[in-house]
Amino acid sequence: MRRFADLHLRFPKNGLNELEEMLRRSSDLGYFTVAVAFNQNMKEEIKQTRAICSDLGIDLVTRTDLEPNTAGELLKVLKGLRPRFEIIAVKCSTRSVARQAAKDRRVDLLNFPTDSVQRERLYFDSHEAVLASGSLSALEINVSTILGAKASHRARLLATMRREVMEARRLKVPFIISSGAENLYGVRTPRDLAAFLTLIDIDWDSALDTVSSEPLKIVERNRQKLRTDYLSPGVRIVGGDQR
């Protein structure tokens, strides 16, 4: 039986009350795991969200979305950030940011511009795919990006996404689809999310993997990294007190 995950609920403008509604809807729709994007100073909101998710029986994943303007800015903000969040996503606004994010093991998810015209110039290309394949970064597609595009541009955006996903598959780079929901109306069923990938020629079983096994692998891998006995991929401290 599949366990479904949506790794991108944005913290809503109306605060915790609206977020609770979004999480309740996610639970009703069958999600086992949900990631909420928090700012770096939202410690109290994270604490309260954990309590809400505990009551709902949802596994909360803490996430932060970075939007650096330069590769140097990205490196600066990443310092000390990994222990504080289980998922770190980067919006790749320039080619230098995209390539730094793709090769940095502290980055989990790569996002590209939401504007379809800009996306045609700055997309997930073979260079980023090669770098991401070595760092275990994953490509994320947000349904909110597709739905937010102008109708006249949506076909072009889907064509670009199809090219990105084909490149990711060629080099065995993981990719996932998330809602990117900003409010209650953006929360969708796992199968609704998967259905969007069939528009870019992904078979149904593979599409379902992007809202189940693939995002859950990312979460589990990062939680392993945050364990006190973790040293590096495949290397753990054994023996002694690991509390």
PDB file of C-alpha atoms in Angstrom:
ATOM      1  CA  MET A   1       0.000   0.000   0.000  1.00  0.00           C
ATOM      2  CA  ARG A   2       1.388   3.393  -0.992  1.00  0.00           C
ATOM      3  CA  ARG A   3       2.062   6.110   1.574  1.00  0.00           C
ATOM      4  CA  PHE A   4       1.609   9.522   0.013  1.00  0.00           C
ATOM      5  CA  ALA A   5       3.623  12.667   0.653  1.00  0.00           C
ATOM      6  CA  ASP A   6       3.263  16.295  -0.397  1.00  0.00           C
ATOM      7  CA  LEU A   7       6.593  17.984   0.254  1.00  0.00           C
ATOM      8  CA  HIS A   8       5.478  21.546  -0.375  1.00  0.00           C
ATOM      9  CA  LEU A   9       2.794  23.384   1.507  1.00  0.00           C
ATOM     10  CA  ARG A  10       3.695  27.062   1.735  1.00  0.00           C
ATOM     11  CA  PHE A  11       3.055  28.772   5.067  1.00  0.00           C
ATOM     12  CA  PRO A  12      -0.155  30.709   4.326  1.00  0.00           C
ATOM     13  CA  LYS A  13      -0.549  34.478   4.640  1.00  0.00           C
ATOM     14  CA  ASN A  14      -3.355  34.068   7.168  1.00  0.00           C
ATOM     15  CA  GLY A  15      -1.171  32.086   9.549  1.00  0.00           C
ATOM     16  CA  LEU A  16      -1.646  28.986  11.634  1.00  0.00           C
ATOM     17  CA  ASN A  17      -5.421  28.833  11.475  1.00  0.00           C
ATOM     18  CA  GLU A  18      -5.359  28.557   7.700  1.00  0.00           C
ATOM     19  CA  LEU A  19      -2.410  26.178   7.829  1.00  0.00           C
ATOM     20  CA  GLU A  20      -4.367  23.910  10.152  1.00  0.00           C
ATOM     21  CA  GLU A  21      -7.177  23.803   7.593  1.00  0.00           C
ATOM     22  CA  MET A  22      -4.674  22.891   4.880  1.00  0.00           C
ATOM     23  CA  LEU A  23      -3.174  20.135   7.011  1.00  0.00           C
ATOM     24  CA  ARG A  24      -6.601  18.793   7.921  1.00  0.00           C
ATOM     25  CA  ARG A  25      -7.512  18.683   4.233  1.00  0.00           C
ATOM     26  CA  SER A  26      -4.223  16.910   3.460  1.00  0.00           C
ATOM     27  CA  SER A  27      -5.003  14.301   6.095  1.00  0.00           C
ATOM     28  CA  ASP A  28      -8.507  13.793   4.721  1.00  0.00           C
ATOM     29  CA  LEU A  29      -7.079  13.332   1.216  1.00  0.00           C
ATOM     30  CA  GLY A  30      -4.812  10.515   2.339  1.00  0.00           C
ATOM     31  CA  TYR A  31      -1.395  12.094   2.879  1.00  0.00           C
ATOM     32  CA  PHE A  32       0.895  10.326   5.328  1.00  0.00           C
ATOM     33  CA  THR A  33       3.669  12.937   5.222  1.00  0.00           C
ATOM     34  CA  VAL A  34       3.482  16.679   4.577  1.00  0.00           C
ATOM     35  CA  ALA A  35       6.284  19.232   4.399  1.00  0.00           C
ATOM     36  CA  VAL A  36       5.568  22.834   5.349  1.00  0.00           C
ATOM     37  CA  ALA A  37       7.894  25.635   4.247  1.00  0.00           C
ATOM     38  CA  PHE A  38       8.953  27.887   7.129  1.00  0.00           C
ATOM     39  CA  ASN A  39      11.146  30.961   7.337  1.00  0.00           C
ATOM     40  CA  GLN A  40      14.295  30.578   9.395  1.00  0.00           C
ATOM     41  CA  ASN A  41      12.929  32.577  12.343  1.00  0.00           C
ATOM     42  CA  MET A  42       9.609  30.712  12.713  1.00  0.00           C
ATOM     43  CA  LYS A  43      10.528  28.522  15.689  1.00  0.00           C
ATOM     44  CA  GLU A  44       7.225  29.027  17.503  1.00  0.00           C
ATOM     45  CA  GLU A  45       5.199  28.364  14.343  1.00  0.00           C
ATOM     46  CA  ILE A  46       7.119  25.130  13.799  1.00  0.00           C
ATOM     47  CA  LYS A  47       6.396  24.041  17.361  1.00  0.00           C
ATOM     48  CA  GLN A  48       2.679  24.744  17.010  1.00  0.00           C
ATOM     49  CA  THR A  49       2.525  23.054  13.602  1.00  0.00           C
ATOM     50  CA  ARG A  50       4.090  19.922  15.085  1.00  0.00           C
ATOM     51  CA  ALA A  51       1.313  19.839  17.663  1.00  0.00           C
ATOM     52  CA  ILE A  52      -1.353  20.213  14.965  1.00  0.00           C
ATOM     53  CA  CYS A  53       0.158  17.424  12.875  1.00  0.00           C
ATOM     54  CA  SER A  54       0.458  15.163  15.907  1.00  0.00           C
ATOM     55  CA  ASP A  55      -3.253  15.583  16.580  1.00  0.00           C
ATOM     56  CA  LEU A  56      -4.055  14.846  12.926  1.00  0.00           C
ATOM     57  CA  GLY A  57      -1.739  11.845  12.681  1.00  0.00           C
ATOM     58  CA  ILE A  58       0.397  13.480   9.984  1.00  0.00           C
ATOM     59  CA  ASP A  59       4.177  13.159   9.803  1.00  0.00           C
ATOM     60  CA  LEU A  60       5.424  16.778   9.587  1.00  0.00           C
ATOM     61  CA  VAL A  61       8.577  17.545   7.629  1.00  0.00           C
ATOM     62  CA  THR A  62      10.153  20.947   8.181  1.00  0.00           C
ATOM     63  CA  ARG A  63      11.242  22.704   5.027  1.00  0.00           C
ATOM     64  CA  THR A  64      12.731  26.039   4.050  1.00  0.00           C
ATOM     65  CA  ASP A  65      12.770  27.654   0.599  1.00  0.00           C
ATOM     66  CA  LEU A  66      15.843  29.676  -0.354  1.00  0.00           C
ATOM     67  CA  GLU A  67      15.851  32.308  -3.099  1.00  0.00           C
ATOM     68  CA  PRO A  68      19.494  33.460  -3.425  1.00  0.00           C
ATOM     69  CA  ASN A  69      20.540  35.879  -6.148  1.00  0.00           C
ATOM     70  CA  THR A  70      24.083  34.536  -6.480  1.00  0.00           C
ATOM     71  CA  ALA A  71      25.975  31.320  -5.857  1.00  0.00           C
ATOM     72  CA  GLY A  72      27.974  33.092  -3.132  1.00  0.00           C
ATOM     73  CA  GLU A  73      24.786  34.137  -1.383  1.00  0.00           C
ATOM     74  CA  LEU A  74      23.562  30.554  -1.482  1.00  0.00           C
ATOM     75  CA  LEU A  75      26.779  29.245   0.097  1.00  0.00           C
ATOM     76  CA  LYS A  76      26.547  31.864   2.826  1.00  0.00           C
ATOM     77  CA  VAL A  77      22.953  31.108   3.784  1.00  0.00           C
ATOM     78  CA  LEU A  78      23.495  27.332   3.742  1.00  0.00           C
ATOM     79  CA  LYS A  79      26.029  27.532   6.584  1.00  0.00           C
ATOM     80  CA  GLY A  80      24.485  26.075   9.709  1.00  0.00           C
ATOM     81  CA  LEU A  81      21.100  25.598   8.057  1.00  0.00           C
ATOM     82  CA  ARG A  82      21.125  21.824   7.554  1.00  0.00           C
ATOM     83  CA  PRO A  83      20.518  20.830  11.203  1.00  0.00           C
ATOM     84  CA  ARG A  84      17.501  23.143  11.424  1.00  0.00           C
ATOM     85  CA  PHE A  85      15.395  21.840   8.529  1.00  0.00           C
ATOM     86  CA  GLU A  86      14.716  18.390   7.108  1.00  0.00           C
ATOM     87  CA  ILE A  87      14.239  19.700   3.561  1.00  0.00           C
ATOM     88  CA  ILE A  88      16.148  22.566   1.936  1.00  0.00           C
ATOM     89  CA  ALA A  89      14.837  23.754  -1.422  1.00  0.00           C
ATOM     90  CA  VAL A  90      16.450  26.336  -3.677  1.00  0.00           C
ATOM     91  CA  LYS A  91      14.742  28.460  -6.289  1.00  0.00           C
ATOM     92  CA  CYS A  92      17.251  28.659  -9.122  1.00  0.00           C
ATOM     93  CA  SER A  93      16.956  32.246 -10.351  1.00  0.00           C
ATOM     94  CA  THR A  94      20.275  32.276 -12.253  1.00  0.00           C
ATOM     95  CA  ARG A  95      22.400  29.654 -13.958  1.00  0.00           C
ATOM     96  CA  SER A  96      25.196  30.036 -11.388  1.00  0.00           C
ATOM     97  CA  VAL A  97      22.740  29.488  -8.520  1.00  0.00           C
ATOM     98  CA  ALA A  98      21.291  26.451 -10.302  1.00  0.00           C
ATOM     99  CA  ARG A  99      24.675  24.797 -10.736  1.00  0.00           C
ATOM    100  CA  GLN A 100      25.856  25.531  -7.213  1.00  0.00           C
ATOM    101  CA  ALA A 101      22.588  24.200  -5.776  1.00  0.00           C
ATOM    102  CA  ALA A 102      22.712  21.095  -7.983  1.00  0.00           C
ATOM    103  CA  LYS A 103      26.158  20.073  -6.740  1.00  0.00           C
ATOM    104  CA  ASP A 104      25.734  20.979  -3.058  1.00  0.00           C
ATOM    105  CA  ARG A 105      24.794  18.000  -0.868  1.00  0.00           C
ATOM    106  CA  ARG A 106      23.065  20.334   1.583  1.00  0.00           C
ATOM    107  CA  VAL A 107      20.410  21.116  -1.041  1.00  0.00           C
ATOM    108  CA  ASP A 108      17.579  18.626  -1.443  1.00  0.00           C
ATOM    109  CA  LEU A 109      15.206  20.110  -4.017  1.00  0.00           C
ATOM    110  CA  LEU A 110      15.753  22.269  -7.079  1.00  0.00           C
ATOM    111  CA  ASN A 111      13.038  24.632  -8.265  1.00  0.00           C
ATOM    112  CA  PHE A 112      13.131  26.661 -11.454  1.00  0.00           C
ATOM    113  CA  PRO A 113      11.352  29.889 -12.514  1.00  0.00           C
ATOM    114  CA  THR A 114       7.567  29.831 -12.540  1.00  0.00           C
ATOM    115  CA  ASP A 115       7.230  32.184 -15.507  1.00  0.00           C
ATOM    116  CA  SER A 116       7.007  30.122 -18.689  1.00  0.00           C
ATOM    117  CA  VAL A 117       9.039  32.577 -20.795  1.00  0.00           C
ATOM    118  CA  GLN A 118      11.831  32.794 -18.229  1.00  0.00           C
ATOM    119  CA  ARG A 119      11.663  29.011 -17.764  1.00  0.00           C
ATOM    120  CA  GLU A 120      12.541  28.523 -21.427  1.00  0.00           C
ATOM    121  CA  ARG A 121      15.817  30.376 -20.806  1.00  0.00           C
ATOM    122  CA  LEU A 122      16.567  28.966 -17.365  1.00  0.00           C
ATOM    123  CA  TYR A 123      15.545  25.345 -17.010  1.00  0.00           C
ATOM    124  CA  PHE A 124      16.975  22.123 -15.571  1.00  0.00           C
ATOM    125  CA  ASP A 125      19.516  21.234 -18.239  1.00  0.00           C
ATOM    126  CA  SER A 126      22.069  18.462 -18.735  1.00  0.00           C
ATOM    127  CA  HIS A 127      24.762  20.295 -16.739  1.00  0.00           C
ATOM    128  CA  GLU A 128      22.577  20.557 -13.646  1.00  0.00           C
ATOM    129  CA  ALA A 129      21.424  16.970 -14.154  1.00  0.00           C
ATOM    130  CA  VAL A 130      25.010  15.690 -14.106  1.00  0.00           C
ATOM    131  CA  LEU A 131      25.769  17.674 -10.941  1.00  0.00           C
ATOM    132  CA  ALA A 132      22.539  16.620  -9.223  1.00  0.00           C
ATOM    133  CA  SER A 133      23.160  12.959 -10.020  1.00  0.00           C
ATOM    134  CA  GLY A 134      26.327  13.152  -7.922  1.00  0.00           C
ATOM    135  CA  SER A 135      24.877  15.137  -5.022  1.00  0.00           C
ATOM    136  CA  LEU A 136      21.483  13.381  -4.723  1.00  0.00           C
ATOM    137  CA  SER A 137      19.575  16.628  -5.248  1.00  0.00           C
ATOM    138  CA  ALA A 138      16.112  16.149  -6.740  1.00  0.00           C
ATOM    139  CA  LEU A 139      14.078  18.141  -9.235  1.00  0.00           C
ATOM    140  CA  GLU A 140      10.750  19.371  -7.873  1.00  0.00           C
ATOM    141  CA  ILE A 141       7.736  20.320  -9.972  1.00  0.00           C
ATOM    142  CA  ASN A 142       4.984  22.298  -8.268  1.00  0.00           C
ATOM    143  CA  VAL A 143       1.434  21.969  -9.564  1.00  0.00           C
ATOM    144  CA  SER A 144       0.807  25.560  -8.440  1.00  0.00           C
ATOM    145  CA  THR A 145       3.325  26.629 -11.098  1.00  0.00           C
ATOM    146  CA  ILE A 146       1.353  24.877 -13.828  1.00  0.00           C
ATOM    147  CA  LEU A 147      -2.011  26.156 -12.673  1.00  0.00           C
ATOM    148  CA  GLY A 148      -0.673  29.679 -12.159  1.00  0.00           C
ATOM    149  CA  ALA A 149       0.624  29.988 -15.715  1.00  0.00           C
ATOM    150  CA  LYS A 150      -1.411  31.926 -18.225  1.00  0.00           C
ATOM    151  CA  ALA A 151      -3.474  29.629 -20.413  1.00  0.00           C
ATOM    152  CA  SER A 152      -1.606  30.803 -23.495  1.00  0.00           C
ATOM    153  CA  HIS A 153       1.743  29.897 -21.895  1.00  0.00           C
ATOM    154  CA  ARG A 154       0.796  26.658 -20.178  1.00  0.00           C
ATOM    155  CA  ALA A 155       1.560  24.413 -23.146  1.00  0.00           C
ATOM    156  CA  ARG A 156       5.047  25.931 -23.451  1.00  0.00           C
ATOM    157  CA  LEU A 157       5.652  25.462 -19.737  1.00  0.00           C
ATOM    158  CA  LEU A 158       4.590  21.808 -19.897  1.00  0.00           C
ATOM    159  CA  ALA A 159       6.881  21.273 -22.875  1.00  0.00           C
ATOM    160  CA  THR A 160       9.812  22.681 -20.887  1.00  0.00           C
ATOM    161  CA  MET A 161       8.939  20.516 -17.890  1.00  0.00           C
ATOM    162  CA  ARG A 162       8.756  17.466 -20.123  1.00  0.00           C
ATOM    163  CA  ARG A 163      12.282  18.190 -21.358  1.00  0.00           C
ATOM    164  CA  GLU A 164      13.500  18.631 -17.760  1.00  0.00           C
ATOM    165  CA  VAL A 165      11.955  15.382 -16.565  1.00  0.00           C
ATOM    166  CA  MET A 166      13.330  13.434 -19.529  1.00  0.00           C
ATOM    167  CA  GLU A 167      16.814  14.768 -18.715  1.00  0.00           C
ATOM    168  CA  ALA A 168      16.374  13.833 -15.051  1.00  0.00           C
ATOM    169  CA  ARG A 169      15.299  10.305 -15.967  1.00  0.00           C
ATOM    170  CA  ARG A 170      18.181   9.906 -18.409  1.00  0.00           C
ATOM    171  CA  LEU A 171      20.726  10.632 -15.672  1.00  0.00           C
ATOM    172  CA  LYS A 172      18.731   8.949 -12.884  1.00  0.00           C
ATOM    173  CA  VAL A 173      18.091  12.177 -10.998  1.00  0.00           C
ATOM    174  CA  PRO A 174      15.085  11.849  -8.660  1.00  0.00           C
ATOM    175  CA  PHE A 175      12.120  14.092  -9.370  1.00  0.00           C
ATOM    176  CA  ILE A 176       8.960  14.687  -7.409  1.00  0.00           C
ATOM    177  CA  ILE A 177       5.731  16.589  -7.846  1.00  0.00           C
ATOM    178  CA  SER A 178       4.287  18.699  -5.021  1.00  0.00           C
ATOM    179  CA  SER A 179       1.246  20.898  -4.681  1.00  0.00           C
ATOM    180  CA  GLY A 180       3.073  24.125  -3.781  1.00  0.00           C
ATOM    181  CA  ALA A 181      -0.233  25.060  -2.146  1.00  0.00           C
ATOM    182  CA  GLU A 182      -0.479  28.549  -0.678  1.00  0.00           C
ATOM    183  CA  ASN A 183      -4.002  28.093   0.693  1.00  0.00           C
ATOM    184  CA  LEU A 184      -6.711  25.509   1.224  1.00  0.00           C
ATOM    185  CA  TYR A 185      -7.774  25.593  -2.439  1.00  0.00           C
ATOM    186  CA  GLY A 186      -4.311  24.553  -3.603  1.00  0.00           C
ATOM    187  CA  VAL A 187      -4.316  21.272  -1.673  1.00  0.00           C
ATOM    188  CA  ARG A 188      -5.029  18.378  -4.038  1.00  0.00           C
ATOM    189  CA  THR A 189      -5.283  14.621  -3.846  1.00  0.00           C
ATOM    190  CA  PRO A 190      -2.138  12.566  -4.459  1.00  0.00           C
ATOM    191  CA  ARG A 191      -3.655  11.180  -7.651  1.00  0.00           C
ATOM    192  CA  ASP A 192      -4.509  14.678  -8.866  1.00  0.00           C
ATOM    193  CA  LEU A 193      -0.840  15.625  -8.511  1.00  0.00           C
ATOM    194  CA  ALA A 194       0.311  12.478 -10.273  1.00  0.00           C
ATOM    195  CA  ALA A 195      -2.153  13.081 -13.104  1.00  0.00           C
ATOM    196  CA  PHE A 196      -0.336  16.275 -14.074  1.00  0.00           C
ATOM    197  CA  LEU A 197       2.765  14.237 -14.879  1.00  0.00           C
ATOM    198  CA  THR A 198       0.823  12.128 -17.360  1.00  0.00           C
ATOM    199  CA  LEU A 199       0.512  15.358 -19.366  1.00  0.00           C
ATOM    200  CA  ILE A 200       4.257  15.180 -19.966  1.00  0.00           C
ATOM    201  CA  ASP A 201       4.312  11.495 -20.887  1.00  0.00           C
ATOM    202  CA  ILE A 202       5.090   9.928 -17.497  1.00  0.00           C
ATOM    203  CA  ASP A 203       3.410   6.556 -17.020  1.00  0.00           C
ATOM    204  CA  TRP A 204       0.903   6.258 -14.180  1.00  0.00           C
ATOM    205  CA  ASP A 205       2.948   4.053 -11.828  1.00  0.00           C
ATOM    206  CA  SER A 206       6.006   6.297 -12.155  1.00  0.00           C
ATOM    207  CA  ALA A 207       3.825   9.346 -11.619  1.00  0.00           C
ATOM    208  CA  LEU A 208       2.470   7.848  -8.388  1.00  0.00           C
ATOM    209  CA  ASP A 209       6.051   7.185  -7.249  1.00  0.00           C
ATOM    210  CA  THR A 210       6.691  10.952  -7.336  1.00  0.00           C
ATOM    211  CA  VAL A 211       4.082  11.515  -4.616  1.00  0.00           C
ATOM    212  CA  SER A 212       4.930   8.421  -2.575  1.00  0.00           C
ATOM    213  CA  SER A 213       8.186   6.473  -2.612  1.00  0.00           C
ATOM    214  CA  GLU A 214      10.422   9.180  -4.095  1.00  0.00           C
ATOM    215  CA  PRO A 215       9.624  12.018  -1.651  1.00  0.00           C
ATOM    216  CA  LEU A 216       9.661   9.573   1.261  1.00  0.00           C
ATOM    217  CA  LYS A 217      13.174   8.449   0.277  1.00  0.00           C
ATOM    218  CA  ILE A 218      14.331  12.064   0.446  1.00  0.00           C
ATOM    219  CA  VAL A 219      12.817  12.528   3.894  1.00  0.00           C
ATOM    220  CA  GLU A 220      14.255   9.286   5.250  1.00  0.00           C
ATOM    221  CA  ARG A 221      17.731  10.032   3.870  1.00  0.00           C
ATOM    222  CA  ASN A 222      17.769  13.482   5.451  1.00  0.00           C
ATOM    223  CA  ARG A 223      16.568  12.191   8.792  1.00  0.00           C
ATOM    224  CA  GLN A 224      19.430   9.719   8.716  1.00  0.00           C
ATOM    225  CA  LYS A 225      21.814  12.646   8.138  1.00  0.00           C
ATOM    226  CA  LEU A 226      20.459  14.415  11.223  1.00  0.00           C
ATOM    227  CA  ARG A 227      21.161  11.415  13.479  1.00  0.00           C
ATOM    228  CA  THR A 228      24.064  11.841  15.886  1.00  0.00           C
ATOM    229  CA  ASP A 229      25.712   8.661  14.578  1.00  0.00           C
ATOM    230  CA  TYR A 230      25.800   9.878  10.957  1.00  0.00           C
ATOM    231  CA  LEU A 231      29.200  10.697   9.419  1.00  0.00           C
ATOM    232  CA  SER A 232      28.695  10.548   5.648  1.00  0.00           C
ATOM    233  CA  PRO A 233      26.557   8.649   3.109  1.00  0.00           C
ATOM    234  CA  GLY A 234      26.800   4.962   4.052  1.00  0.00           C
ATOM    235  CA  VAL A 235      29.000   5.638   7.100  1.00  0.00           C
ATOM    236  CA  ARG A 236      27.713   5.572  10.686  1.00  0.00           C
ATOM    237  CA  ILE A 237      29.275   5.495  14.130  1.00  0.00           C
ATOM    238  CA  VAL A 238      28.652   2.116  15.760  1.00  0.00           C
ATOM    239  CA  GLY A 239      29.076   1.152  19.387  1.00  0.00           C
ATOM    240  CA  GLY A 240      29.158   3.428  22.374  1.00  0.00           C
ATOM    241  CA  ASP A 241      26.371   5.708  23.542  1.00  0.00           C
ATOM    242  CA  GLN A 242      24.335   6.947  20.523  1.00  0.00           C
ATOM    243  CA  ARG A 243      21.632   8.697  22.464  1.00  0.00           C
TER     244      ARG A 243
END
